[in-house]
mmCIF file of C-alpha atoms and ligand atoms in Angstrom:
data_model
loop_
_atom_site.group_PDB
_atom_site.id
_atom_site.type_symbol
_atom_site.label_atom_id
_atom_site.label_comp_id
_atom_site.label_asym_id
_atom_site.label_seq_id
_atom_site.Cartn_x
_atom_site.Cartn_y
_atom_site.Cartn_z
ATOM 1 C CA UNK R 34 -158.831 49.932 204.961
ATOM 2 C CA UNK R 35 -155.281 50.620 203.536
ATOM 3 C CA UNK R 36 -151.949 50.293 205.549
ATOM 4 C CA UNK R 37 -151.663 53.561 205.196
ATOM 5 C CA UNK R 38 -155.248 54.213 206.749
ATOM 6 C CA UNK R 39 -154.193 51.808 209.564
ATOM 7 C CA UNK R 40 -151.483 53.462 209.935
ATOM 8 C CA UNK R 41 -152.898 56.559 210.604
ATOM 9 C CA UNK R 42 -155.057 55.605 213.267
ATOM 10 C CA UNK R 43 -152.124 54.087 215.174
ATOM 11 C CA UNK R 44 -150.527 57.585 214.875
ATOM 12 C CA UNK R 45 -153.441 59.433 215.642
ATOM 13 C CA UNK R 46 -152.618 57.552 219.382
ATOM 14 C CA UNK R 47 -149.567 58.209 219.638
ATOM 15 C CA UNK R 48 -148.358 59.561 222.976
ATOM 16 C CA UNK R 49 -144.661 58.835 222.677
ATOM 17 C CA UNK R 50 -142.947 62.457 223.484
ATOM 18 C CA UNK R 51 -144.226 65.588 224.798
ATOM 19 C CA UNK R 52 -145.637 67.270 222.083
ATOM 20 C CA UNK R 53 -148.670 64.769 221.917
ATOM 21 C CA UNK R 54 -149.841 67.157 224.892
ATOM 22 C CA UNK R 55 -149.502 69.670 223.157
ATOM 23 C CA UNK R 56 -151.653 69.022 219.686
ATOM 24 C CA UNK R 57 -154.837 69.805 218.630
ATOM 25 C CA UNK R 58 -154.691 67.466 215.650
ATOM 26 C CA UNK R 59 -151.922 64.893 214.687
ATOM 27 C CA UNK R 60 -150.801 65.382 210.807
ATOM 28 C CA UNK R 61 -149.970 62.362 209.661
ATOM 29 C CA UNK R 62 -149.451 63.377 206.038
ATOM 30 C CA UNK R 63 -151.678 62.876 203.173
ATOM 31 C CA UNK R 64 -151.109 61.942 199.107
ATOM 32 C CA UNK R 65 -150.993 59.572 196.412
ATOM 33 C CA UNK R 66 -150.238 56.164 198.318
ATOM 34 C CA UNK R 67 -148.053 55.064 195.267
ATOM 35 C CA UNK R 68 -146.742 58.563 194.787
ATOM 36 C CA UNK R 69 -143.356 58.781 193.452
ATOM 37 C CA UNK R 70 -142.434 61.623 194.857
ATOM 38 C CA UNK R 71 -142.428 61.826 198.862
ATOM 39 C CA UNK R 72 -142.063 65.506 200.333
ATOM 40 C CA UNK R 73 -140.920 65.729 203.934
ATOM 41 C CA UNK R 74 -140.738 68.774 205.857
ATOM 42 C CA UNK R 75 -139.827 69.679 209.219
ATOM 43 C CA UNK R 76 -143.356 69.634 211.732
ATOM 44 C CA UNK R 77 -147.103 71.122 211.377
ATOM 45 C CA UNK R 78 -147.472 74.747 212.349
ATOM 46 C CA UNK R 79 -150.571 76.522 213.367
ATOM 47 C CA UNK R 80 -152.732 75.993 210.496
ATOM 48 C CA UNK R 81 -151.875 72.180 209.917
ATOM 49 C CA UNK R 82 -152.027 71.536 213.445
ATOM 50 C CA UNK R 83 -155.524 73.215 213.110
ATOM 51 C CA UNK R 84 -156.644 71.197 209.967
ATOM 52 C CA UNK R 85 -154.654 67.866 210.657
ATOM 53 C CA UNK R 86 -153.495 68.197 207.131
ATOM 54 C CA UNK R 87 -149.671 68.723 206.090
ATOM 55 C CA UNK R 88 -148.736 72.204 204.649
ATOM 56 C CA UNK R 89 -151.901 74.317 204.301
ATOM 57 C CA UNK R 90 -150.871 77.145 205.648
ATOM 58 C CA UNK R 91 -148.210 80.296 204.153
ATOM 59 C CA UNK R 92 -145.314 77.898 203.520
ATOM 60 C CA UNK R 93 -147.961 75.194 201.798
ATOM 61 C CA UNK R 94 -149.515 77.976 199.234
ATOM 62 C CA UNK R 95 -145.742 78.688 198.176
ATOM 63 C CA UNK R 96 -145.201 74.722 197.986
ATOM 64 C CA UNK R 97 -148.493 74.079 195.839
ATOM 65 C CA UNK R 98 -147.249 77.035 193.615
ATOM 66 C CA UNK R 99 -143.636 74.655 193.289
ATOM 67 C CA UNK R 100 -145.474 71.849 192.499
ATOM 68 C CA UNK R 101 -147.667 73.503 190.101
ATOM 69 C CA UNK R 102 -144.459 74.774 188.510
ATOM 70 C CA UNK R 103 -143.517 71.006 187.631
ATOM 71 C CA UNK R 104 -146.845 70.443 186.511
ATOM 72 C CA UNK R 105 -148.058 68.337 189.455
ATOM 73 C CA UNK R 106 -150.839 68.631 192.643
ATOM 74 C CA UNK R 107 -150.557 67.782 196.013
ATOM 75 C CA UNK R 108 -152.290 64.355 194.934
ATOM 76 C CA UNK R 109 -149.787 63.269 192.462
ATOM 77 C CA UNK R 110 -147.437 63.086 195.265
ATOM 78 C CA UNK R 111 -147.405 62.261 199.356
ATOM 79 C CA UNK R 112 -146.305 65.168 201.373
ATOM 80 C CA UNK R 113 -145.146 64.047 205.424
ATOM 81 C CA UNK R 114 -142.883 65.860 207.968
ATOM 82 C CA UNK R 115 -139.958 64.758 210.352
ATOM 83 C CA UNK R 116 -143.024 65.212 213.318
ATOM 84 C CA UNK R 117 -146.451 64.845 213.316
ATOM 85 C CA UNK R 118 -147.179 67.177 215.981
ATOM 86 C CA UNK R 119 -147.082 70.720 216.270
ATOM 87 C CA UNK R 120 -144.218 72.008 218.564
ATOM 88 C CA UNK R 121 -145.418 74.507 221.263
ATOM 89 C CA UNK R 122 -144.953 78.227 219.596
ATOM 90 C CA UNK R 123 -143.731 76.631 216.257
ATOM 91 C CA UNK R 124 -140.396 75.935 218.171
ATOM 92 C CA UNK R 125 -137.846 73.837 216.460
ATOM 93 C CA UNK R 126 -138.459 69.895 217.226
ATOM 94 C CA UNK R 127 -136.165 68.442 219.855
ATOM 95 C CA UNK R 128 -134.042 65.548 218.676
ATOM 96 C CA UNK R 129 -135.592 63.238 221.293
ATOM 97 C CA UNK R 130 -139.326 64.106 219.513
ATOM 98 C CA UNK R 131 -137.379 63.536 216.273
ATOM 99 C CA UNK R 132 -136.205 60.059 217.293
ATOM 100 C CA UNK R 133 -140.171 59.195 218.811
ATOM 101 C CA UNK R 134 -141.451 60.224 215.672
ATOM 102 C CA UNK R 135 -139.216 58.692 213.325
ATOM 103 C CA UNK R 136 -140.742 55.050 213.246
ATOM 104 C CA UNK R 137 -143.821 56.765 211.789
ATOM 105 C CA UNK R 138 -141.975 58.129 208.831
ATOM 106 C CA UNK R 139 -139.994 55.273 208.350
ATOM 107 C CA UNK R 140 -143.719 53.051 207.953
ATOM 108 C CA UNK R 141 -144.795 55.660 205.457
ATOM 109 C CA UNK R 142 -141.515 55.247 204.297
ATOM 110 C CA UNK R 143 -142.083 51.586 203.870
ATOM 111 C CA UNK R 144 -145.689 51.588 202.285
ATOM 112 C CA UNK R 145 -145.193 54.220 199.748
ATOM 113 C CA UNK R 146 -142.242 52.825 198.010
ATOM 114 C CA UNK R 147 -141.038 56.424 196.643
ATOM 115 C CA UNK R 148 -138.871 56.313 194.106
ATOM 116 C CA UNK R 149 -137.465 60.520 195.191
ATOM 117 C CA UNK R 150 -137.430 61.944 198.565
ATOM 118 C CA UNK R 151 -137.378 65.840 198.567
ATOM 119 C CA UNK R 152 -136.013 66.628 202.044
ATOM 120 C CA UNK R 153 -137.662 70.215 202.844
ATOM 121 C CA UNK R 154 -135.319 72.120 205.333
ATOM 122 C CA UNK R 155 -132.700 71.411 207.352
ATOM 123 C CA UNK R 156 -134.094 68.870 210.165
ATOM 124 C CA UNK R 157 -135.904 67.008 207.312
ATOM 125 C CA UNK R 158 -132.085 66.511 205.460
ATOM 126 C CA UNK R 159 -130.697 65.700 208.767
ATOM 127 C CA UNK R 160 -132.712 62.699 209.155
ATOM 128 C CA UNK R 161 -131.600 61.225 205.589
ATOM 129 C CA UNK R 162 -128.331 62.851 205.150
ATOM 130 C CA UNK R 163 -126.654 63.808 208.527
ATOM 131 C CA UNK R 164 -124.059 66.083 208.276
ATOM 132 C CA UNK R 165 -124.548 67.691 204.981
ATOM 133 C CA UNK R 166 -125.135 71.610 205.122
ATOM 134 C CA UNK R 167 -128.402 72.579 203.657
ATOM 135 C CA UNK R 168 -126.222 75.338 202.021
ATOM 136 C CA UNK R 169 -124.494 73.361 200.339
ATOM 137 C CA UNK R 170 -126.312 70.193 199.120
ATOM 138 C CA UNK R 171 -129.487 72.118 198.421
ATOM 139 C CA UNK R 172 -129.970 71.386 194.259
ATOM 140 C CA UNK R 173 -128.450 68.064 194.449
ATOM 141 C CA UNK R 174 -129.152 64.809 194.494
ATOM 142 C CA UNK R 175 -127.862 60.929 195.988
ATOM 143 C CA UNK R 176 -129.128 57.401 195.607
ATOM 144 C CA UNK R 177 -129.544 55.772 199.005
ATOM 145 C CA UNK R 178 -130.543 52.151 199.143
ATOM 146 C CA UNK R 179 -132.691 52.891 196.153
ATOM 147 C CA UNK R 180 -134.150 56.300 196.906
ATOM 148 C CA UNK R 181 -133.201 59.091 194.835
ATOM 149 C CA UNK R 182 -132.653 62.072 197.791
ATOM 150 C CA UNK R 183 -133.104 65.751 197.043
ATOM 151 C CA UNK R 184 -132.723 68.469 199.310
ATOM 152 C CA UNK R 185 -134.517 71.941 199.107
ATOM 153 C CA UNK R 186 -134.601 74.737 201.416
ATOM 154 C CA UNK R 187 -137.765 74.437 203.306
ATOM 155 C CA UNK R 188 -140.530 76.624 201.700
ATOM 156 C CA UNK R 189 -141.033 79.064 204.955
ATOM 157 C CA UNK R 190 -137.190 80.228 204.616
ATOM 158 C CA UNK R 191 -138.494 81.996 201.521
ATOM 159 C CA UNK R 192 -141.618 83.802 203.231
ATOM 160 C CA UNK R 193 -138.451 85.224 205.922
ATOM 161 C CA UNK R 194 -135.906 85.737 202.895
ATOM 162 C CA UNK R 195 -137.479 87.004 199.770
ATOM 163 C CA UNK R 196 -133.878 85.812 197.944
ATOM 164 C CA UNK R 197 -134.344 82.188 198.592
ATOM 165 C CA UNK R 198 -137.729 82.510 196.309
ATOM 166 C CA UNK R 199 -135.756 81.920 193.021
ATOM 167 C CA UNK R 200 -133.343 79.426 194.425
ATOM 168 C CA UNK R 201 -135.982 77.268 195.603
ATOM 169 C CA UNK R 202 -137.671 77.504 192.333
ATOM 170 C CA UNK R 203 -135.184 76.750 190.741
ATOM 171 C CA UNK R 204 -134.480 73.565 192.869
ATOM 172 C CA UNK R 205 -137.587 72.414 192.374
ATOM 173 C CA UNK R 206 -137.366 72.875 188.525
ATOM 174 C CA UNK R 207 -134.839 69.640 188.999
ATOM 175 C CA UNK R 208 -137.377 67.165 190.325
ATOM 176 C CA UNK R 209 -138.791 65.966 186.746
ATOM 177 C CA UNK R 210 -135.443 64.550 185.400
ATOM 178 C CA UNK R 211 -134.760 62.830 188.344
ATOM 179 C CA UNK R 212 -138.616 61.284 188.450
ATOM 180 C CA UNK R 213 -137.371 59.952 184.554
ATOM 181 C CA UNK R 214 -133.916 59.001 185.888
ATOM 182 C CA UNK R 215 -135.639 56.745 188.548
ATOM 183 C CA UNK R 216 -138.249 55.430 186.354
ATOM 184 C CA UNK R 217 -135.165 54.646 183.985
ATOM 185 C CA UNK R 218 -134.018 52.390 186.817
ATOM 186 C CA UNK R 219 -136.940 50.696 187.081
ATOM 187 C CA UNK R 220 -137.192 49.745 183.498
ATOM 188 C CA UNK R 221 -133.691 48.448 183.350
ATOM 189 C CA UNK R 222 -134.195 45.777 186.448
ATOM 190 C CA UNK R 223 -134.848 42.626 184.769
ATOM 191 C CA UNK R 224 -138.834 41.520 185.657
ATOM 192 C CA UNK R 225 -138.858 38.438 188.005
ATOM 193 C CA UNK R 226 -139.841 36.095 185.492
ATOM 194 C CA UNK R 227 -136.263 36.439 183.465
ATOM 195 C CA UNK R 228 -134.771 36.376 186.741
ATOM 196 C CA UNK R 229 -136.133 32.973 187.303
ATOM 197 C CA UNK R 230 -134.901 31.676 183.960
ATOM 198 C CA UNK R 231 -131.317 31.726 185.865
HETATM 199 N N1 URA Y 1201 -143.882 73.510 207.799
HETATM 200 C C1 URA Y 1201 -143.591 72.202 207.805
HETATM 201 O O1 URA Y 1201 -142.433 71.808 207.893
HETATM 202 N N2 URA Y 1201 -144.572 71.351 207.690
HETATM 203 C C2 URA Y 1201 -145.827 71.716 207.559
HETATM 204 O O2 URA Y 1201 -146.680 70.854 207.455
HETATM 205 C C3 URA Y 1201 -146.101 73.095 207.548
HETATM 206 C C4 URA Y 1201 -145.117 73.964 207.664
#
């Protein structure tokens, strides 16, 4: 069994805040366990919470159809949210579920090693980024410790506002450079052996 796997099953009992009354299903997240590319949105809705799987419902079609754009699948890359459980009547997740949840992501953090982070809406930025408006940072990008951060607008704001479509498109269209910038990186840090010589 992977770490991830085990991971998973420790999540699947977690009772730590009040939406683990709530569930049907936890959604941990699924992907590529080496992915690159880690997606993190805000919490499941109705259909994920249905399916235990992350983004499957109106808001996951438009993401697969972003993806597509940059010639990837969902299983090129790992896709996880801020929460793993569904908040009552899709409500907004309470910073005290936020904080319970967070030790999850931070694991999956931990085991996937991703080289971006695309932070999908505005609680998803917050954890990575606090204080930067989703207006304004949305396109852009900043190393952290390592990780390569991008923010987009979620994919749901589009479904409400029709204009946000061709921004978020757009955003997305800025992924691949930064998925050669970072692999750049990687092939300038000197392998362990010539760091031994010294
Ligand atoms: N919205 C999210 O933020 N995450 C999902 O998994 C589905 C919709």
């Amino acid at each position: 069994m992977s770490a991830l796997s085990e991971l998973y099953t420790e999540i699947d009992r977690c009772e730590d805040c009040e939406l683990s009354r709530h569930r049907s299903r936890v959604v941990p997240g699924e992907g590529s366990e080496d992915a690159d590319l880690l997606f993190i949105g805000e919490a499941p809705g109705w259909y994920e919470d249905q399916q235990g799987r992350p983004f499957v419902g109106p808001a996951g079609h438009f993401l697969d159809e972003l993806l597509l754009s940059i010639g990837l699948s969902r299983e090129d890359v790992y896709i996880a949210n801020v929460v793993k459980c569904r908040p009552p009547s899709n409500r907004d997740p309470l910073p005290s579920e936020m904080r319970a949840c967070r030790k999850w992501l931070d694991r999956q953090i931990e085991l996937i090693r991703p080289k971006v982070i695309v932070t999908l809406g505005r609680y998803s930025l917050a954890q990575f980024l606090p204080g930067d408006a989703i207006g304004k940072v949305h396109g852009k990008a900043r190393t952290k410790e390592g990780i390569i951060y991008f923010a987009m607008y979620h994919p749901a704001a589009a479904l409400h506002q029709q204009s946000l479509r061709q921004v978020i498109a757009e955003d997305m269209l800025k992924i691949p450079p930064l998925l050669a910038q970072a692999a750049e990186v990687v092939a300038e840090e000197p392998k362990p052996e010539q760091l031994s010589m010294f």
